[in-house]
Structures are given as C-alpha cells and as structure tokens.
C-alpha cells in the first residue's frame, strides 16, 4: 500500500488530501477546522484529521507532495518587481521578508511543520514538489471519468502560469500551452471584484451573482481597452490600467477614469445599477474568453471531453455556457477547483507521473466529494448532551419523513450528515435546506439565516432522475458547478413593468414555481443528487417530492456570512443557535429551536469578519 499526502498552503485555502494506492480516501480544507475563512496557514488540523481518520502516523506516509514550486514562484515575483522597478518596490519590500522566512526555505519549513505530527518523522527527502497548474490539471483529469480529455486550468496566478492547456490520456498528462503572469483571467476578474467593492479572492461569487441584475454595457470597452484578445481566446492585459503587479491595489486611477467612477467603498457606497452593469460586463467578457478558448481547443484537438480546474473554473455561469453551446460533449470539473484542490492534484500527479501507475477505472473518483470528517451516533449523542442540546433520537426513515414534512411547511433545516464536502460548495453533507416554492424564502434565508446581501442567489439540489424536467440540462452536475435555466413551463414571465424595476427591488418578483432558487435571469446553479454517492440526501428529496410533487430543495452552505462551512457538531449547534434556523438534524438526531434552552441562544451575526 502506497500512501501519498498532498498539501496546498501559504497562498489561499490551504488543504490536505490523502490517496492510498491512487484511491482518494480523504481531503479537507484547513479553514473548516481552524474556523478562519480561506485560512492559508500550514494545514495542521487537516493533516491531523487525515492521519487520525486513516490510523496513520506521519512517518508511515510514503510521499508528501506540496502543490507548487516555491523557487519558481520566487523567480516570478523577483522578475516582476525588477521589470516594474522602482514602482514595484513597495510591494517587494512588504512581501520579501515573508518570502525569505517562510517560502523560499519551504522544504525545511514544511519539514518542521510536519514534524509536529510525529517526532519520528525524519526523512526530509519524502517531501516533493509539484507545479501549481500541473496540480490543478491533475486534480481535474485523474479523478474524472474520462480516458482522454483536454484539461483547461484558469486561475489568478500560480508560479508563472495563469492559464494552461493540457491533454490527458490514460495515466499521462502533458502540458501543451500556457499564458503567463501578469496576463490572467483570474486577476482580471479579481480586479473588477475589487473595483465593485468586494473582497478579492472571495467576493468573486458576489460579482457573478450580481451580474444578471445588470446589462453588459462595458463589455466592448473592456475588450478594447483593457486587453488584446485574440480569436483563439489567448489574451494580454494592458497593464497600464492595473496595479496588481507592482502595487498593493488591483486597479489604478486610469482604470477608474475609464469607467467614470471611483472604486466602490463597501462601507458607505450602495450598490447601484452602475455596479450591476460592471458585474454583468466582466462576466460577459469572462464568458467570451472562455468560450473562445474552449471552441478553439475543441477544433484543434478534436477531443470530446473537457476537464476544468483553477479558481476561474468555479465560475459556474461560464461553465454552463460551455455546456449549452455544446463545445465539448462532456465536461467534468474538479469540485475543489481552487487552490485547496491543488493538494489532491499534487498527490495524484505524483502517483501517476512519478510512480507511473496505471488508471484502472474510468468513472468519477471523487466519491461525491464527501471526503471530510463524519461522526458516529455515540459521539453525536455525547456531544449534544455536553452542549446541553434538547434532542430526539429517531430512526433514519422517521428523520427523513419528518424533515420532508417540516420543509414543506416552510421550516428551514440545518442538515448535517455523512462526511464533510471537499471544495467550496455544500452538497447535502453540511447544508441549510429549505422549500424552493416559497416566495419569501430567498430574502428570509439571506437576511435572517445567512446575514448577507439580499441579492445573493440560492442554488437548488434536484434528483438526478428529474433534472431535465425542471431545468434545461440533462447531465450530471453533482458538484453544483454548472448553471442552467429553469424550464419554460416552470417559469412565470415578468411584466415589462417588473423589468423596469430598479436594482435590488428586482428581487421581489416571483419568477417561477420555484422562486427561491430562480435567479433574475431564470438561471440556477444546479446540484444533481445521486443515490450512489449520497443515499440519505437522495431519500430526503424523494420524500419531499412525495409530499409536494417537487423534487427540488434550496441547498445553501451551513454557515453564516464570513464563517467557514460547519465541520463539527459544535459548529453546527452554534450556527443553529445563532441564526433563525428552525430545526437542526444531525444524522438521526433532531433538534427543534423551540425546545432549546433560550439562555443558549447566541448573537452570532457579527462573530465573523465580513467577507
Ligand atoms: Fe491556483
């Protein structure tokens, strides 16, 4: 048995993953344990969890693979600073001490961190390094169901590459093309995230969610002024408008002047139609670039399968467009597409590239992405008692029927069962569930449960067997990374009066028979639920359908704004007591809010730093 531990850290979203003879057995992000969102420190807790779960000591692990090459990255930083000197000196002088201390001497640094788990770990030569985009590409291809595929990775930046194309066949994965820093689709999107007043590296979802409220008025201007975009989708950014290579902000005055508005200050400037139009425009540009790249790749390599990874692959609207345009026959996207997934990719890259092991099975290897901790009944009961929770223990069937009934009565449920998801999406392991047929649900969930902006859309979980009846899609989307539209007969058309509504008022319109998950443009980010990977959640949807004729539920991550998704029973109980959740279900245990000791209620809203 060969064990390989993959680690990604020190940039954003640190994580660890373990494969045993190529089989993916565990993976988790550090933020879930440390409770610090996007935690980028050495993933001590994630590694600890993985070792304990698999009854392994660190010294027993055969290979430890870090997801990128620190020296290449150092070289990129150095050359960038030199190229832009003396302008780049400020960010150079700020980041160099950190680099020298932690990153440049990463092997020794990593060795010291790893040793904390096991003092008998003495073999520094077990630590290996993959490359950033190779790790992304490996995470997208090797667990995919494809024997052969084109792999496209898109992110902010790794060492040098920001966009890569690779071809995968059996156990080989070869890089074909790269676009290099500072020309980056991820950083371009982040520049607009910054400009619209959201936080870079986490607010990108908000820009994507805001986009359908606006019109792509600035699309041509962006393409004309900010970049040189070729027919094949390759691009160079006009660095005169950006500040990220040299300064401490993403954009500069010239950028603001181009659009005629300053950077939005989230503390005092409200979101207006201008910001919605900007969001719509950068989303349209992103889709244009991704469609050009994928069309060109499909023509050039004549392969029918596409794999995606890298932070930009979390842009599920763009992914949905690739699918809709039928550019490739099949698409598979790594659920942990961001840097967290690099840990898994690094481990897989070592297994297939360095050890040259064959791929035996061509089916999805991610196990539904349920790769994190789970808890047995005794532990749950013990912990709930310790928390002074008032709970009932039922059999599984009863839990499912009660949950379906309560959901149909507009109750909102915290749903905690099985192993925690790997990747940014909650997929029915650590989810908040609600009835999508309710008109008030979107607003209520945003304001009373998640404590976040009221425009943010919610996503549906739907039985795989019923997806095409409700949505304009008929393929697997188990990781909630494809956007499609609600089917015509489920839609309720807007009147022209409704269409003229300004900004956030547009929210309060019933758009379909499942309004809570229907975005302003009738789109929905879909998760298909499969009996094989999550039988319990599948059963709940079947039961809800029996109750309501609707095989769809609202599924949003189990957390509040700024908080990482809950990991432990304690996290789930705290979130339950700190929000307006009506019911908490932990495996076969059910807790009603009304039964709980009122003195345990918490003011939870401001506990986490706003993202
Ligand atoms: Fe990345």
Coordinates of C-alpha atoms in Angstrom, one line a residue, residues 45 121 136 200 205 229 265 281 300 313 333 359 367 478 563:
X45 CA -5.6 20.4 11.6
X121 CA 9.4 11.8 11.0
X136 CA -4.7 21.8 -10.8
X200 CA -10.5 39.9 -3.7
X205 CA -19.0 34.9 -6.3
X229 CA -7.9 39.5 -27.1
X265 CA -16.2 51.8 -0.8
X281 CA -19.8 43.3 -18.3
X300 CA -7.7 22.0 -32.6
X313 CA -13.5 27.1 -13.1
X333 CA -15.0 20.0 -13.2
X359 CA -5.5 4.3 -14.3
X367 CA -16.9 9.9 -4.1
X478 CA -23.0 16.6 -8.8
X563 CA -17.9 31.9 8.5

